[in-house]
Tab-separated table of C-alpha atoms in Angstrom:
chain	number	residue	atom	x	y	z
A	178	MET	CA	-3.864	3.018	-19.524
A	179	ILE	CA	-1.821	6.195	-19.640
A	180	ILE	CA	1.552	5.874	-17.954
A	181	ALA	CA	3.289	8.795	-16.339
A	182	GLU	CA	6.201	9.337	-14.014
A	183	ARG	CA	6.723	12.069	-11.510
A	184	LYS	CA	8.856	14.997	-12.563
A	185	PRO	CA	12.185	15.509	-10.792
A	186	MET	CA	11.818	17.297	-7.473
A	187	ASP	CA	14.058	20.189	-8.556
A	188	GLU	CA	11.763	20.948	-11.463
A	189	ILE	CA	8.673	20.872	-9.232
A	190	LYS	CA	10.351	23.105	-6.656
A	191	ARG	CA	11.384	25.566	-9.355
A	192	MET	CA	7.816	25.769	-10.733
A	193	LEU	CA	6.355	26.397	-7.292
A	194	ALA	CA	9.083	28.718	-6.015
A	195	PRO	CA	7.068	31.960	-6.238
A	196	TYR	CA	3.980	30.574	-4.470
A	197	LYS	CA	3.014	30.234	-0.818
A	198	LYS	CA	-0.355	28.509	-1.158
A	199	VAL	CA	-0.475	25.533	-3.458
A	200	LEU	CA	-2.880	22.707	-4.224
A	201	VAL	CA	-1.458	19.291	-5.101
A	202	ALA	CA	-4.152	17.667	-7.231
A	203	GLY	CA	-4.191	13.954	-7.964
A	204	CYS	CA	-6.185	11.797	-10.321
A	205	GLY	CA	-7.771	8.506	-9.328
A	206	THR	CA	-7.491	6.701	-12.644
A	207	CYS	CA	-4.431	5.832	-14.776
A	208	VAL	CA	-1.799	7.714	-12.775
A	209	THR	CA	-3.023	6.076	-9.566
A	210	VAL	CA	-2.422	2.645	-11.043
A	211	CYS	CA	1.069	3.566	-12.263
A	212	TRP	CA	1.970	5.072	-8.879
A	213	ALA	CA	2.568	8.549	-10.253
A	214	GLY	CA	-0.335	10.737	-9.237
A	215	GLY	CA	-2.911	9.047	-7.015
A	216	GLU	CA	-4.018	10.059	-3.543
A	217	LYS	CA	-0.947	8.452	-1.996
A	218	GLU	CA	1.502	10.187	-4.324
A	219	VAL	CA	-0.309	13.480	-3.661
A	220	ALA	CA	0.285	13.032	0.072
A	221	ILE	CA	3.950	12.128	-0.469
A	222	LEU	CA	4.669	15.078	-2.762
A	223	ALA	CA	2.831	17.481	-0.430
A	224	SER	CA	4.852	16.210	2.501
A	225	GLN	CA	8.143	16.471	0.584
A	226	LEU	CA	7.340	20.040	-0.441
A	227	ARG	CA	6.485	21.030	3.134
A	228	LEU	CA	9.732	19.516	4.403
A	229	ALA	CA	11.814	21.115	1.638
A	230	ARG	CA	10.319	24.548	2.171
A	231	SER	CA	10.588	24.297	5.927
A	232	ALA	CA	14.312	23.460	5.612
A	233	GLU	CA	14.711	26.610	3.518
A	234	HIS	CA	12.708	28.651	6.109
A	235	ASN	CA	10.258	29.489	3.343
A	236	GLU	CA	6.995	28.051	4.642
A	237	ILE	CA	4.311	26.901	2.228
A	238	SER	CA	0.690	26.026	2.764
A	239	ILE	CA	-0.273	22.964	0.827
A	240	PHE	CA	-3.720	21.592	0.198
A	241	GLU	CA	-4.284	18.115	-1.136
A	242	ALA	CA	-7.123	16.868	-3.313
A	243	SER	CA	-7.794	14.014	-5.671
A	244	VAL	CA	-10.610	13.483	-8.110
A	245	GLU	CA	-11.723	10.324	-9.843
A	246	ARG	CA	-10.735	11.585	-13.299
A	247	GLN	CA	-9.015	14.901	-13.833
A	248	CYS	CA	-9.766	14.780	-17.558
A	249	GLU	CA	-13.488	15.334	-16.948
A	250	ARG	CA	-14.816	18.790	-16.206
A	251	GLU	CA	-17.640	17.542	-13.938
A	252	MET	CA	-15.168	15.748	-11.724
A	253	VAL	CA	-12.669	18.592	-11.612
A	254	ALA	CA	-15.531	20.890	-10.571
A	255	GLU	CA	-15.688	18.947	-7.270
A	256	ILE	CA	-12.470	20.610	-6.094
A	257	LYS	CA	-13.360	24.117	-7.243
A	258	ASP	CA	-13.511	25.430	-3.658
A	259	LYS	CA	-10.002	24.233	-2.913
A	260	VAL	CA	-8.611	25.731	-6.124
A	261	THR	CA	-10.062	29.144	-5.330
A	262	GLU	CA	-8.146	29.180	-2.033
A	263	VAL	CA	-4.697	28.706	-3.564
A	264	GLU	CA	-2.276	30.687	-5.731
A	265	ALA	CA	-1.220	27.784	-7.935
A	266	VAL	CA	-2.006	24.139	-8.626
A	267	ILE	CA	0.384	21.302	-9.289
A	268	SER	CA	-1.453	18.507	-11.020
A	269	LEU	CA	-0.260	14.921	-10.853
A	270	ALA	CA	-2.616	13.866	-13.651
A	271	CYS	CA	-1.635	13.161	-17.247
A	272	GLY	CA	-1.396	15.991	-19.767
A	273	ALA	CA	-5.136	15.766	-20.465
A	274	GLY	CA	-5.898	16.262	-16.771
A	275	VAL	CA	-3.530	19.208	-16.444
A	276	GLN	CA	-5.137	20.886	-19.446
A	277	THR	CA	-8.696	20.249	-18.243
A	278	MET	CA	-7.776	21.797	-14.915
A	279	SER	CA	-6.026	24.690	-16.575
A	280	GLU	CA	-9.016	25.334	-18.847
A	281	MET	CA	-11.454	25.304	-15.945
A	282	PHE	CA	-9.410	27.618	-13.747
A	283	GLU	CA	-7.927	30.020	-16.240
A	284	ASP	CA	-6.928	32.550	-13.603
A	285	LYS	CA	-4.674	30.050	-11.774
A	286	PRO	CA	-1.407	28.651	-13.007
A	287	VAL	CA	-1.691	24.857	-13.248
A	288	PHE	CA	1.668	23.070	-13.404
A	289	PRO	CA	2.328	19.485	-14.477
A	290	GLY	CA	3.800	17.360	-11.704
A	291	VAL	CA	4.311	14.309	-13.888
A	292	ASN	CA	5.700	13.551	-17.323
A	293	THR	CA	3.077	11.689	-19.345
A	294	THR	CA	5.025	9.040	-21.178
A	295	PHE	CA	3.002	6.388	-22.999
A	296	ILE	CA	-0.006	4.079	-23.222
A	297	GLY	CA	0.956	0.800	-21.649
A	298	MET	CA	0.275	-1.989	-19.240
A	299	PRO	CA	1.911	-3.320	-16.087
A	300	GLU	CA	4.353	-6.142	-16.880
A	301	LYS	CA	5.100	-6.888	-13.245
A	302	GLU	CA	4.791	-4.959	-9.998
A	303	GLY	CA	6.296	-1.526	-10.531
A	304	LEU	CA	7.160	-2.025	-14.206
A	305	TRP	CA	5.039	-0.674	-17.041
A	306	VAL	CA	5.691	-1.205	-20.712
A	307	GLU	CA	4.485	0.665	-23.762
A	308	MET	CA	1.841	-1.173	-25.757
A	309	CYS	CA	0.149	1.339	-28.006
A	310	GLY	CA	1.322	4.343	-29.974
A	311	ALA	CA	-2.208	5.727	-30.486
A	312	CYS	CA	-1.463	5.894	-34.220
A	313	GLY	CA	-5.130	5.965	-35.182
A	314	ASP	CA	-4.940	3.097	-37.680
A	315	CYS	CA	-4.755	-0.133	-35.696
A	316	PHE	CA	-2.640	-2.887	-37.212
A	317	LEU	CA	-3.120	-5.554	-34.531
A	318	ASP	CA	-5.411	-7.779	-36.636
A	319	ARG	CA	-2.438	-8.624	-38.867
A	320	THR	CA	0.154	-9.116	-36.147
A	321	GLY	CA	-1.521	-11.487	-33.699
A	322	GLY	CA	-2.350	-8.682	-31.283
A	323	ILE	CA	1.239	-7.469	-30.867
A	324	CYS	CA	1.946	-3.915	-31.958
A	325	PRO	CA	5.168	-3.657	-33.993
A	326	ILE	CA	4.916	0.122	-34.142
A	327	VAL	CA	5.819	0.577	-30.487
A	328	ARG	CA	7.197	-2.831	-29.515
A	329	CYS	CA	9.703	-3.077	-32.372
A	330	ALA	CA	12.589	-0.671	-31.722
A	331	LYS	CA	12.490	0.311	-35.394
A	332	GLY	CA	8.696	0.353	-35.672
A	333	LEU	CA	8.859	-2.004	-38.667
A	334	LEU	CA	5.668	-3.122	-40.380
A	335	ASN	CA	7.527	-5.815	-42.318
A	336	GLY	CA	9.803	-7.490	-39.823
A	337	PRO	CA	11.876	-8.928	-38.441
A	338	CYS	CA	14.907	-6.919	-39.426
A	339	GLY	CA	18.269	-8.593	-40.029
A	340	GLY	CA	19.527	-7.828	-36.561
A	341	THR	CA	17.436	-10.167	-34.439
A	342	ARG	CA	19.699	-11.843	-31.882
A	343	LYS	CA	19.786	-15.472	-30.868
A	344	GLY	CA	16.895	-16.302	-28.583
A	345	GLY	CA	14.649	-13.767	-30.318
A	346	LYS	CA	16.072	-10.661	-28.701
A	347	CYS	CA	16.272	-7.184	-30.191
A	348	GLU	CA	19.591	-5.974	-31.634
A	349	ILE	CA	19.109	-2.551	-30.086
A	350	ASP	CA	18.299	-3.761	-26.591
A	351	PRO	CA	19.287	-7.370	-25.817
A	352	ASP	CA	16.949	-7.380	-22.794
A	353	LYS	CA	13.992	-6.750	-25.034
A	354	ASP	CA	12.160	-9.378	-27.063
A	355	CYS	CA	12.073	-8.836	-30.812
A	356	ALA	CA	8.461	-7.863	-31.500
A	357	TRP	CA	8.493	-9.662	-34.830
A	358	VAL	CA	9.685	-12.917	-33.271
A	359	LEU	CA	6.794	-12.607	-30.802
A	360	ILE	CA	4.435	-11.927	-33.688
A	361	TYR	CA	5.730	-14.976	-35.587
A	362	ARG	CA	5.250	-17.245	-32.570
A	363	ARG	CA	1.785	-15.880	-31.861
A	364	LEU	CA	0.648	-16.300	-35.465
A	365	GLU	CA	2.134	-19.817	-35.490
A	366	LYS	CA	0.004	-20.728	-32.451
A	367	GLN	CA	-3.049	-19.341	-34.187
A	368	GLY	CA	-2.283	-21.129	-37.471
A	369	ARG	CA	-2.143	-17.812	-39.311
A	370	LEU	CA	1.518	-17.797	-40.382
A	371	ASP	CA	0.472	-16.966	-43.933
A	372	LEU	CA	0.085	-13.374	-42.706
A	373	MET	CA	3.882	-13.202	-42.372
A	374	ARG	CA	4.141	-13.481	-46.167
A	375	ASN	CA	2.167	-10.280	-46.709
A	376	TYR	CA	3.894	-7.051	-47.582
A	377	TYR	CA	2.500	-4.045	-45.814
A	378	ALA	CA	2.820	-0.668	-47.476
A	379	PRO	CA	4.166	2.229	-45.426
A	380	LYS	CA	1.660	3.220	-42.795
A	381	ASN	CA	-0.592	6.184	-43.216
A	382	TYR	CA	0.209	8.250	-40.176
A	383	ARG	CA	-2.190	10.926	-41.354
A	384	ALA	CA	-4.984	8.803	-39.874
A	385	VAL	CA	-4.597	10.815	-36.685
A	386	LYS	CA	-5.096	14.474	-37.179
A	387	ARG	CA	-3.795	16.668	-34.411
A	388	PRO	CA	-5.550	17.550	-32.241
A	389	GLY	CA	-7.527	14.290	-32.298
A	390	ARG	CA	-11.298	14.548	-32.104
A	391	ILE	CA	-13.870	11.760	-32.085
A	392	GLN	CA	-17.587	12.300	-32.116
A	393	ALA	CA	-19.589	9.283	-30.920
A	394	ALA	CA	-22.429	8.241	-33.203
A	395	LYS	CA	-25.730	9.614	-31.970
A	396	ALA	CA	-28.345	6.998	-31.144
B	255	MET	CA	7.948	15.991	18.961
B	256	ASN	CA	10.865	18.228	18.078
B	257	ASN	CA	14.141	16.420	17.557
B	258	CYS	CA	12.861	13.120	18.837
B	259	ILE	CA	13.510	9.756	17.250
B	260	VAL	CA	10.338	8.013	16.143
B	261	ALA	CA	10.566	4.223	16.224
B	262	PHE	CA	7.827	2.216	14.580
B	263	CYS	CA	8.163	-1.106	16.398
B	264	CYS	CA	6.588	-4.352	15.297
B	265	GLU	CA	4.632	-5.853	18.185
B	266	HIS	CA	6.096	-9.288	17.519
B	267	SER	CA	9.780	-8.354	17.638
B	268	ALA	CA	11.031	-4.829	18.282
B	269	TYR	CA	8.343	-3.938	20.824
B	270	PRO	CA	9.089	-6.912	23.126
B	271	ALA	CA	12.809	-6.189	22.594
B	272	ALA	CA	12.255	-2.594	23.756
B	273	ASP	CA	10.268	-3.918	26.706
B	274	LEU	CA	13.078	-6.258	27.615
B	275	ALA	CA	15.614	-3.431	27.312
B	276	GLY	CA	13.521	-1.541	29.873
B	277	LYS	CA	13.328	-4.520	32.201
B	278	LEU	CA	17.094	-4.969	31.997
B	279	LYS	CA	17.485	-1.238	32.672
B	280	LEU	CA	19.596	-0.727	29.567
B	281	HIS	CA	20.221	2.911	28.742
B	282	TYR	CA	19.189	4.481	25.480
B	283	PRO	CA	18.510	8.108	24.483
B	284	GLU	CA	15.428	9.540	26.197
B	285	ASN	CA	14.188	11.277	23.053
B	286	LEU	CA	13.019	7.966	21.593
B	287	ARG	CA	9.270	7.760	20.913
B	288	ILE	CA	8.038	4.235	20.313
B	289	ILE	CA	4.958	3.600	18.197
B	290	ARG	CA	3.691	0.049	18.388
B	291	VAL	CA	2.520	-1.351	15.070
B	292	PRO	CA	0.985	-4.763	14.304
B	293	CYS	CA	3.715	-5.388	11.713
B	294	ALA	CA	6.566	-3.343	10.228
B	295	GLY	CA	4.676	-3.801	6.956
B	296	ARG	CA	1.981	-1.478	8.310
B	297	VAL	CA	4.387	1.454	8.142
B	298	ASP	CA	3.847	3.462	5.018
B	299	LEU	CA	5.917	6.192	3.400
B	300	ILE	CA	3.471	8.836	4.477
B	301	HIS	CA	3.782	7.792	8.151
B	302	ILE	CA	7.542	8.321	7.943
B	303	LEU	CA	7.281	11.636	6.104
B	304	LYS	CA	4.605	12.921	8.523
B	305	ALA	CA	6.910	12.113	11.430
B	306	PHE	CA	9.592	14.309	9.855
B	307	GLU	CA	7.014	17.019	9.173
B	308	LYS	CA	6.089	17.009	12.866
B	309	GLY	CA	9.731	17.591	13.743
B	310	ALA	CA	11.264	14.148	14.219
B	311	ALA	CA	15.048	14.105	13.846
B	312	ALA	CA	15.064	10.521	12.595
B	313	VAL	CA	12.675	7.649	11.976
B	314	MET	CA	13.388	4.011	12.684
B	315	VAL	CA	11.302	1.156	11.398
B	316	MET	CA	11.963	-1.969	13.410
B	317	GLY	CA	10.649	-5.331	12.353
B	318	CYS	CA	11.274	-9.042	12.600
B	319	GLU	CA	14.408	-10.745	11.326
B	320	GLY	CA	14.384	-11.879	7.695
B	321	GLY	CA	12.074	-14.855	7.241
B	322	ALA	CA	10.496	-14.460	10.678
B	323	CYS	CA	7.716	-11.981	9.857
B	324	HIS	CA	4.384	-12.997	11.388
B	325	HIS	CA	2.669	-11.626	8.326
B	326	MET	CA	5.017	-13.384	5.912
B	327	THR	CA	6.542	-10.474	3.983
B	328	GLY	CA	5.779	-7.319	6.006
B	329	ASN	CA	9.416	-6.735	6.961
B	330	THR	CA	10.818	-7.235	3.457
B	331	ARG	CA	8.196	-4.986	1.901
B	332	THR	CA	8.907	-2.247	4.400
B	333	LYS	CA	12.638	-2.560	3.826
B	334	GLU	CA	11.994	-1.592	0.190
B	335	ARG	CA	9.705	1.227	1.319
B	336	VAL	CA	12.377	2.569	3.651
B	337	LYS	CA	14.900	2.445	0.800
B	338	TYR	CA	12.492	4.486	-1.316
B	339	CYS	CA	12.025	6.894	1.558
B	340	ASN	CA	15.817	7.425	1.673
B	341	LEU	CA	15.535	8.512	-1.948
B	342	LEU	CA	12.577	10.821	-1.256
B	343	LEU	CA	14.576	12.523	1.490
B	344	ARG	CA	17.657	12.882	-0.684
B	345	GLU	CA	15.446	14.472	-3.363
B	346	ILE	CA	14.724	17.326	-0.978
B	347	GLU	CA	18.373	17.525	0.081
B	348	ALA	CA	17.779	15.963	3.486
B	349	ASP	CA	19.984	13.216	4.928
B	350	GLY	CA	18.498	9.954	3.662
B	351	ARG	CA	20.267	7.978	6.394
B	352	LEU	CA	17.918	9.472	8.978
B	353	VAL	CA	15.312	6.900	8.126
B	354	ALA	CA	16.419	3.326	8.597
B	355	MET	CA	15.063	-0.169	8.903
B	356	PHE	CA	16.337	-2.512	11.567
B	357	ASN	CA	15.551	-6.203	11.896
B	358	LEU	CA	15.702	-7.863	15.272
B	359	SER	CA	14.195	-10.673	17.272
B	360	PRO	CA	12.044	-10.163	20.402
B	361	ASN	CA	14.827	-11.429	22.645
B	362	ALA	CA	17.424	-8.932	21.384
B	363	PRO	CA	17.282	-5.941	23.758
B	364	HIS	CA	20.961	-5.140	23.211
B	365	LYS	CA	20.445	-5.031	19.463
B	366	PHE	CA	17.503	-2.678	20.052
B	367	VAL	CA	19.668	-0.312	22.091
B	368	GLY	CA	22.466	-0.624	19.518
B	369	ALA	CA	20.072	0.428	16.754
B	370	VAL	CA	18.889	3.461	18.729
B	371	ASN	CA	22.494	4.453	19.408
B	372	GLU	CA	23.339	4.019	15.738
B	373	ILE	CA	20.562	6.362	14.625
B	374	THR	CA	21.542	8.866	17.344
B	375	LYS	CA	25.085	8.828	15.900
B	376	ARG	CA	23.688	9.508	12.417
B	377	ILE	CA	21.645	12.447	13.757
B	378	LYS	CA	24.804	13.954	15.271
B	379	GLU	CA	26.739	13.385	12.025
B	380	SER	CA	24.015	15.120	10.035
B	381	GLY	CA	24.464	18.168	12.251
B	382	ARG	CA	20.949	18.261	13.683
């Protein structure tokens, strides 16, 4: 899923400074799971903004709304009535959600309330780690399902490097496992260690053209 | 609700302690508003923030002593939540110490009064 973290309060306050009627819009998918922009975080941010503005004697009217997925026009349309009532929107969805919202309500400024950071998974409660760099040319079949592009600090396709520490830790961050040690152990378990002998040519990063666009095959 | 102290009291510990404080006729500030909750773990961030929005001067969350929670981990979870709430308040330049977690047993009325006095002191220090 897409991982995001809330922007610093000062930045949010600065974006909303000129407005008196604001909608805090959440998204019920990825950002809900990573505690950045779900219904609960919408309520917390709205409350913080009300308290901050009230302390400055600069009252603000805040509306709250969340949709299942802010990156889908049909779902964003559900909160159209609320958007028309306000001067600006602060979206707690990922960048795709903010842009969908902004495209649908072109006459309203839509601000990002979170920084979209990476595609990852929860490692333990409250900790998410990056798992995929969305490079467009998946390499996982050769690495036992462990992505060296994002999980190796150097993004090496032919690892490990010479700096692996004792215990299989990364030389850049001793708290982090060396991705290539993990790959070796995984391939060993699968009896596919011969893959470690392969040399992989530099990756073709042109596989993803920006902006990305995928058309599903028509049935 | 202006300038009152909102105390979310666990019905297994702080609420009986408050009751006992009343029975013993112990004095504590009259602006205390007690909200009985089934467990301190029931108290969420939004409950605390809403209390401040409605004008509370401070919020206390009072639960069982460590290891004595009737719902196993309600008090420890809420302790973390209260810590996070301190941070949320500091983010908006409010005094984070105005929300606090206290752990006490049901037979500790003096500790209950002490906690209320402590938060009252913090309110005065914050200039409210």
